Short mmCIF file of C-alpha atoms in Angstrom, two decimals:
data_model
loop_
_atom_site.label_atom_id
_atom_site.label_comp_id
_atom_site.label_asym_id
_atom_site.label_seq_id
_atom_site.Cartn_x
_atom_site.Cartn_y
_atom_site.Cartn_z
CA MET A 1 78.85 95.79 121.07
CA ALA A 2 78.43 92.33 119.32
CA THR A 3 74.78 91.23 119.05
CA SER A 4 72.49 89.17 117.00
CA LEU A 5 70.42 91.07 114.40
CA ARG A 6 67.41 89.21 115.60
CA ARG A 7 67.87 90.42 119.15
CA PRO A 8 69.54 93.84 118.87
CA SER A 9 69.69 96.35 121.57
CA PHE A 10 68.95 100.03 120.78
CA SER A 11 70.47 102.82 122.87
CA THR A 12 68.30 105.85 123.58
CA CYS A 13 69.04 108.94 121.38
CA SER A 14 69.08 111.99 123.47
CA SER A 15 68.38 115.43 121.98
CA SER A 16 71.04 118.16 121.77
CA PRO A 17 70.82 121.77 120.41
CA THR A 18 72.16 120.44 117.11
CA ASP A 19 69.35 117.92 116.97
CA THR A 20 66.78 120.73 117.28
CA ASP A 21 68.56 122.89 114.69
CA ASP A 22 68.58 120.03 112.15
CA GLU A 23 64.97 119.11 112.70
CA GLY A 24 63.88 120.75 109.45
CA VAL A 25 66.61 118.96 107.45
CA ARG A 26 65.61 115.65 108.93
CA GLY A 27 61.98 116.50 107.97
CA THR A 28 63.10 116.64 104.29
CA CYS A 29 64.14 113.00 104.65
CA GLU A 30 60.64 112.07 105.73
CA ASP A 31 59.09 114.13 102.87
CA ALA A 32 61.30 112.53 100.15
CA SER A 33 60.64 109.03 101.58
CA ILE A 34 56.95 109.50 101.54
CA CYS A 35 56.97 110.90 97.95
CA LYS A 36 59.00 107.84 96.74
CA ARG A 37 56.66 105.42 98.53
CA PHE A 38 53.70 107.11 96.94
CA ALA A 39 55.21 107.04 93.48
CA VAL A 40 56.00 103.32 93.86
CA SER A 41 52.40 102.65 94.93
CA VAL A 42 51.13 104.26 91.69
CA GLY A 43 53.53 102.15 89.60
CA TYR A 44 56.31 104.52 88.50
CA TRP A 45 58.98 101.97 89.44
CA GLN A 46 59.23 98.78 91.44
CA ASP A 47 60.57 98.72 94.93
CA PRO A 48 59.37 95.88 97.26
CA TYR A 49 61.38 97.22 100.17
CA ILE A 50 60.24 100.77 100.64
CA GLN A 51 56.87 99.78 102.10
CA HIS A 52 58.77 98.18 105.06
CA LEU A 53 60.53 101.48 105.87
CA VAL A 54 57.99 104.29 104.93
CA ARG A 55 54.35 104.73 105.54
CA LEU A 56 52.06 105.32 102.57
CA SER A 57 50.69 108.86 102.49
CA LYS A 58 46.87 109.28 102.47
CA GLU A 59 47.40 112.47 100.45
CA ARG A 60 47.98 112.08 96.69
CA LYS A 61 51.24 113.55 95.39
CA ALA A 62 50.99 115.73 92.22
CA PRO A 63 51.96 113.96 88.93
CA GLU A 64 54.79 116.41 88.33
CA ILE A 65 56.27 115.44 91.78
CA ASN A 66 55.95 111.77 90.87
CA ARG A 67 57.59 112.15 87.43
CA GLY A 68 60.38 114.19 89.15
CA TYR A 69 61.12 111.45 91.52
CA PHE A 70 61.06 108.87 88.79
CA ALA A 71 63.68 110.84 86.87
CA ARG A 72 65.84 111.21 89.99
CA VAL A 73 65.64 107.56 90.89
CA HIS A 74 66.34 106.48 87.31
CA GLY A 75 69.24 108.94 86.79
CA VAL A 76 70.99 108.16 90.04
CA SER A 77 70.52 104.45 89.42
CA GLN A 78 71.97 104.64 85.96
CA LEU A 79 75.16 106.22 87.24
CA ILE A 80 75.43 103.77 90.15
CA LYS A 81 75.21 100.85 87.81
CA ALA A 82 77.63 102.40 85.33
CA PHE A 83 80.26 102.67 88.12
CA LEU A 84 79.57 99.04 89.28
CA ARG A 85 80.02 97.65 85.89
CA LYS A 86 83.24 99.69 85.28
CA THR A 87 84.68 98.32 88.52
CA GLU A 88 83.08 94.90 88.08
CA CYS A 89 81.63 95.41 91.57
CA ASN A 90 85.09 95.31 93.17
CA CYS A 91 84.39 98.60 94.85
CA GLN A 92 82.54 100.18 97.89
CA ILE A 93 79.58 102.62 97.98
CA LEU A 94 79.14 105.38 100.57
CA ASN A 95 75.64 106.64 100.51
CA LEU A 96 75.75 110.01 102.39
CA GLY A 97 72.54 111.10 104.00
CA ALA A 98 70.88 107.87 102.88
CA GLY A 99 67.70 108.20 104.84
CA MET A 100 65.23 105.40 104.06
CA ASP A 101 66.93 104.59 100.72
CA THR A 102 66.66 100.92 99.53
CA THR A 103 69.46 100.86 96.98
CA PHE A 104 71.38 98.10 98.84
CA TRP A 105 68.51 95.64 98.68
CA ARG A 106 67.69 96.44 95.10
CA LEU A 107 71.29 96.03 93.95
CA LYS A 108 71.37 92.68 95.74
CA ASP A 109 68.32 91.52 93.74
CA GLU A 110 70.21 92.51 90.54
CA ASP A 111 73.35 90.74 91.55
CA LEU A 112 75.15 94.11 91.40
CA LEU A 113 76.35 94.45 95.06
CA PRO A 114 79.65 96.16 95.68
CA SER A 115 82.21 94.56 98.05
CA LYS A 116 80.65 96.72 100.80
CA TYR A 117 77.81 99.28 100.99
CA PHE A 118 77.74 101.96 103.64
CA GLU A 119 74.91 104.28 104.58
CA ILE A 120 75.49 107.38 106.73
CA ASP A 121 72.82 109.64 108.20
CA PHE A 122 71.81 111.46 111.39
CA PRO A 123 71.82 109.10 114.38
CA MET A 124 68.07 109.56 114.87
CA ILE A 125 67.33 108.54 111.33
CA VAL A 126 69.67 105.59 111.56
CA THR A 127 68.01 104.42 114.77
CA ARG A 128 64.61 104.44 113.09
CA LYS A 129 65.92 102.52 109.99
CA LEU A 130 67.62 99.95 112.17
CA HIS A 131 64.42 99.39 114.10
CA SER A 132 62.63 98.58 110.78
CA ILE A 133 65.55 96.37 109.57
CA LYS A 134 65.36 94.43 112.96
CA LEU A 135 61.52 93.96 112.60
CA LYS A 136 61.29 93.08 108.95
CA PRO A 137 62.72 89.84 107.71
CA LEU A 138 62.68 91.05 104.04
CA LEU A 139 65.25 93.72 105.11
CA SER A 140 67.30 91.76 107.60
CA LYS A 141 67.57 88.45 105.78
CA PRO A 142 69.76 89.77 102.87
CA ILE A 143 72.13 91.35 105.48
CA LEU A 144 72.29 88.08 107.47
CA ASP A 145 72.66 85.84 104.36
CA LEU A 146 75.71 87.83 103.31
CA HIS A 147 77.33 88.02 106.73
CA SER A 148 80.28 85.74 107.30
CA GLU A 149 80.62 85.86 111.04
CA ASP A 150 78.60 84.49 113.91
CA THR A 151 77.95 87.88 115.56
CA LEU A 152 76.96 91.28 114.18
CA GLN A 153 78.14 94.63 115.37
CA MET A 154 75.02 96.59 116.27
CA ASP A 155 73.71 99.22 118.64
CA GLY A 156 71.30 102.10 118.34
CA HIS A 157 73.36 104.15 115.88
CA ILE A 158 75.36 101.60 113.93
CA LEU A 159 75.17 98.16 112.31
CA ASP A 160 78.27 96.61 110.74
CA SER A 161 78.11 93.41 108.68
CA THR A 162 80.28 91.90 106.00
CA ARG A 163 78.57 93.60 103.02
CA TYR A 164 76.33 96.29 104.62
CA ALA A 165 76.95 99.02 107.26
CA ILE A 166 74.70 101.79 108.48
CA ILE A 167 76.28 104.50 110.55
CA GLY A 168 74.76 107.46 112.60
CA ALA A 169 77.12 110.36 112.06
CA ASP A 170 77.14 114.01 111.24
CA LEU A 171 78.59 114.64 107.79
CA ARG A 172 79.85 118.05 108.99
CA ASP A 173 82.15 116.34 111.48
CA ILE A 174 84.78 114.78 109.20
CA PRO A 175 86.98 113.27 111.95
CA GLU A 176 84.02 111.47 113.51
CA LEU A 177 82.72 110.36 110.18
CA GLU A 178 86.12 108.93 109.13
CA GLU A 179 86.62 107.19 112.49
CA LYS A 180 83.28 105.42 112.30
CA LEU A 181 83.75 104.43 108.67
CA LYS A 182 87.16 102.96 109.45
CA LYS A 183 85.69 101.01 112.43
CA CYS A 184 83.31 99.52 109.82
CA ASN A 185 86.21 98.53 107.59
CA MET A 186 86.05 101.19 105.00
CA ASN A 187 88.89 100.47 102.51
CA THR A 188 90.42 103.52 101.01
CA GLN A 189 92.31 101.47 98.42
CA LEU A 190 89.06 100.27 96.80
CA PRO A 191 87.45 102.30 94.02
CA THR A 192 84.76 104.19 95.82
CA LEU A 193 81.44 105.70 94.80
CA LEU A 194 79.95 108.41 97.07
CA ILE A 195 76.30 109.46 96.64
CA ALA A 196 74.62 112.60 98.01
CA GLU A 197 71.01 113.31 97.16
CA CYS A 198 69.77 116.66 98.42
CA VAL A 199 72.42 116.66 101.13
CA LEU A 200 75.12 119.18 100.37
CA VAL A 201 72.60 121.94 99.90
CA TYR A 202 71.69 121.72 103.62
CA MET A 203 75.28 122.25 104.70
CA ALA A 204 77.16 125.51 104.75
CA PRO A 205 79.48 125.93 101.70
CA GLU A 206 82.57 125.48 103.73
CA GLN A 207 81.22 122.32 105.33
CA SER A 208 80.21 120.72 101.99
CA THR A 209 83.56 121.78 100.52
CA ASN A 210 85.37 120.05 103.43
CA LEU A 211 83.37 116.90 102.71
CA LEU A 212 84.10 116.95 98.97
CA LYS A 213 87.77 117.64 99.67
CA TRP A 214 87.95 114.86 102.18
CA ALA A 215 86.37 112.42 99.69
CA ALA A 216 88.76 113.41 96.83
CA LYS A 217 91.79 113.18 99.17
CA SER A 218 90.80 109.91 100.89
CA PHE A 219 90.30 107.61 97.77
CA GLU A 220 92.80 107.13 95.00
CA THR A 221 89.99 106.05 92.66
CA ALA A 222 86.56 107.56 93.19
CA MET A 223 83.27 108.92 91.81
CA PHE A 224 80.96 111.40 93.47
CA ILE A 225 77.27 111.66 92.46
CA ASN A 226 75.33 114.73 93.64
CA TYR A 227 71.65 115.38 93.10
CA GLU A 228 70.24 118.69 94.27
CA GLN A 229 68.89 122.08 93.30
CA VAL A 230 70.19 124.34 90.51
CA ASN A 231 69.26 127.70 88.89
CA MET A 232 68.12 128.97 92.23
CA ASP A 233 68.71 132.61 91.51
CA ASP A 234 65.51 133.01 89.55
CA ARG A 235 61.96 133.72 90.82
CA PHE A 236 60.94 130.06 90.90
CA GLY A 237 64.05 129.22 92.88
CA GLN A 238 63.36 131.97 95.40
CA ILE A 239 59.83 130.55 95.93
CA MET A 240 61.38 127.18 96.60
CA ILE A 241 63.67 128.73 99.19
CA GLU A 242 60.83 130.72 100.83
CA ASN A 243 58.70 127.67 101.04
CA LEU A 244 61.35 125.66 102.81
CA ARG A 245 62.18 128.43 105.19
CA ARG A 246 58.52 128.56 106.27
CA ARG A 247 59.04 124.94 107.41
CA GLN A 248 62.10 125.88 109.37
CA CYS A 249 64.42 124.45 106.78
CA ASP A 250 67.20 126.60 105.47
CA LEU A 251 69.07 125.83 102.32
CA ALA A 252 72.42 126.78 103.92
CA GLY A 253 74.40 125.86 100.78
CA VAL A 254 72.15 127.37 98.17
CA GLU A 255 74.86 129.78 96.83
CA THR A 256 76.66 126.87 95.15
CA CYS A 257 73.40 126.01 93.39
CA LYS A 258 73.31 128.99 91.01
CA SER A 259 73.98 127.06 87.74
CA LEU A 260 75.36 123.88 86.25
CA GLU A 261 78.65 125.63 85.91
CA SER A 262 78.79 126.59 89.58
CA GLN A 263 77.95 122.92 90.49
CA LYS A 264 80.82 121.61 88.35
CA GLU A 265 83.29 124.23 89.52
CA ARG A 266 82.64 123.31 93.17
CA LEU A 267 83.58 119.71 92.46
CA LEU A 268 86.72 120.64 90.36
CA SER A 269 87.94 123.17 92.93
CA SER A 270 87.54 120.41 95.66
CA GLY A 271 90.15 118.02 94.04
CA TRP A 272 88.00 116.13 91.54
CA GLU A 273 89.55 115.69 88.13
CA SER A 274 86.49 115.68 85.92
CA ALA A 275 82.94 116.96 86.54
CA SER A 276 79.67 116.81 84.56
CA ALA A 277 76.21 118.18 85.29
CA ILE A 278 72.80 117.98 83.64
CA ASP A 279 69.51 119.46 84.69
CA MET A 280 66.65 117.03 85.27
CA MET A 281 64.48 118.31 82.34
CA GLU A 282 67.34 117.39 79.96
CA LEU A 283 67.71 114.06 81.79
CA TYR A 284 64.01 113.48 81.39
CA SER A 285 64.34 114.07 77.71
CA LYS A 286 66.97 111.36 77.49
CA LEU A 287 64.86 108.69 79.34
CA PRO A 288 63.96 105.67 77.23
CA ARG A 289 60.82 106.56 75.19
CA ALA A 290 59.04 103.37 76.27
CA GLU A 291 59.53 104.22 79.95
CA VAL A 292 58.37 107.73 79.38
CA SER A 293 55.24 106.58 77.57
CA ARG A 294 54.54 104.07 80.43
CA ILE A 295 54.87 106.61 83.24
CA GLU A 296 53.03 109.33 81.51
CA SER A 297 50.11 107.00 81.01
CA LEU A 298 49.87 106.45 84.75
CA GLU A 299 48.56 109.94 85.56
CA PHE A 300 47.20 112.94 83.67
CA LEU A 301 49.44 115.98 83.87
CA ASP A 302 47.53 119.20 83.32
CA GLU A 303 50.41 121.60 83.15
CA MET A 304 53.61 120.40 81.39
CA GLU A 305 55.09 123.94 82.10
CA LEU A 306 55.11 123.25 85.80
CA LEU A 307 56.98 120.00 85.31
CA GLU A 308 59.55 121.75 83.19
CA GLN A 309 59.97 124.59 85.78
CA LEU A 310 60.42 122.05 88.55
CA MET A 311 62.89 119.83 86.66
CA GLN A 312 64.96 122.79 85.45
CA HIS A 313 65.67 123.55 89.14
CA TYR A 314 67.17 120.18 90.01
CA CYS A 315 70.29 118.59 88.56
CA LEU A 316 72.40 115.47 88.57
CA CYS A 317 76.16 116.04 88.83
CA TRP A 318 79.00 113.56 88.83
CA ALA A 319 82.78 113.79 89.25
CA THR A 320 85.65 111.35 89.03
CA LYS A 321 89.16 111.03 90.30
CA GLY A 322 91.73 108.47 89.12
CA GLY A 323 90.36 105.26 87.56
CA SER A 324 91.67 106.04 84.04
CA GLU A 325 92.32 102.31 83.63
CA LEU A 326 88.68 101.58 84.52
CA GLY A 327 87.31 104.23 82.21
CA LEU A 328 85.51 106.22 85.01
CA LYS A 329 85.77 109.48 82.93
CA GLU A 330 83.68 107.78 80.19
CA ILE A 331 80.64 107.52 82.50
CA THR A 332 77.93 109.73 81.29
CA TYR A 333 74.25 110.04 81.15
#
């Protein structure tokens, strides 16, 4: 349906058994968004957009959590910008399970937007984000400013504009995902960056493998960024799993999170040509010293050991396919 962004209509999202089953996973989107919002409010990094999408928690988050999110945001951002520079922004980005992420708006501010930026998440989450975009001029204006037509494709689960699209879809249903992306003018000939942050781990291994294989097969030149758990076989990892289970959230794909090697092997066996992985403690040690000094001065951290344990159980992985003329394999952290 073609409609104005200023006067969009939202269809009602009805519940199904799958909606109920996925409630715990959707809850992790809320948790991560609130943690990011809190870290921004303390001064870990700048994000003028997140306050328009996420409420500020009254409960303080622990310093190790804030530092962990800083490393995550910094690490993913560095890889995204490396891809954009290699392709000179003549590319597209697919943010899988994007939640309340604000990367599109922040890239626009840095004049680093790709040809088109896509976000995909559960329809219920997309409906909520669209509602915020509709109500907040700081979010809607950049989309409208970049739009080249008089009308905008929009309903309760989808918005399609010239440079930005947000789509309500289940990543486990590849035919539906592909159909909706093509309707929003996804271009398989463009170099494509796919991003998944704590997404694959909530899918059964065969489902995440199908997604990774689809991505490797669909685009001639591509890069995949995956941020999620690692080293989950030890006692600390088991405690993480038990804590999530108590909140009705099962890590269905945890068996692929045994080690950095198992993470890389999954990517390589799914059709990707090169794969790299780094745990977040190692990434933290590579952060610019001035930035580390700045964030460590924001809050006192009583137990460095707890930060190390936490960061050793998350990793940043990236894989490439094609793009030798662009130097995609040279991208590293």
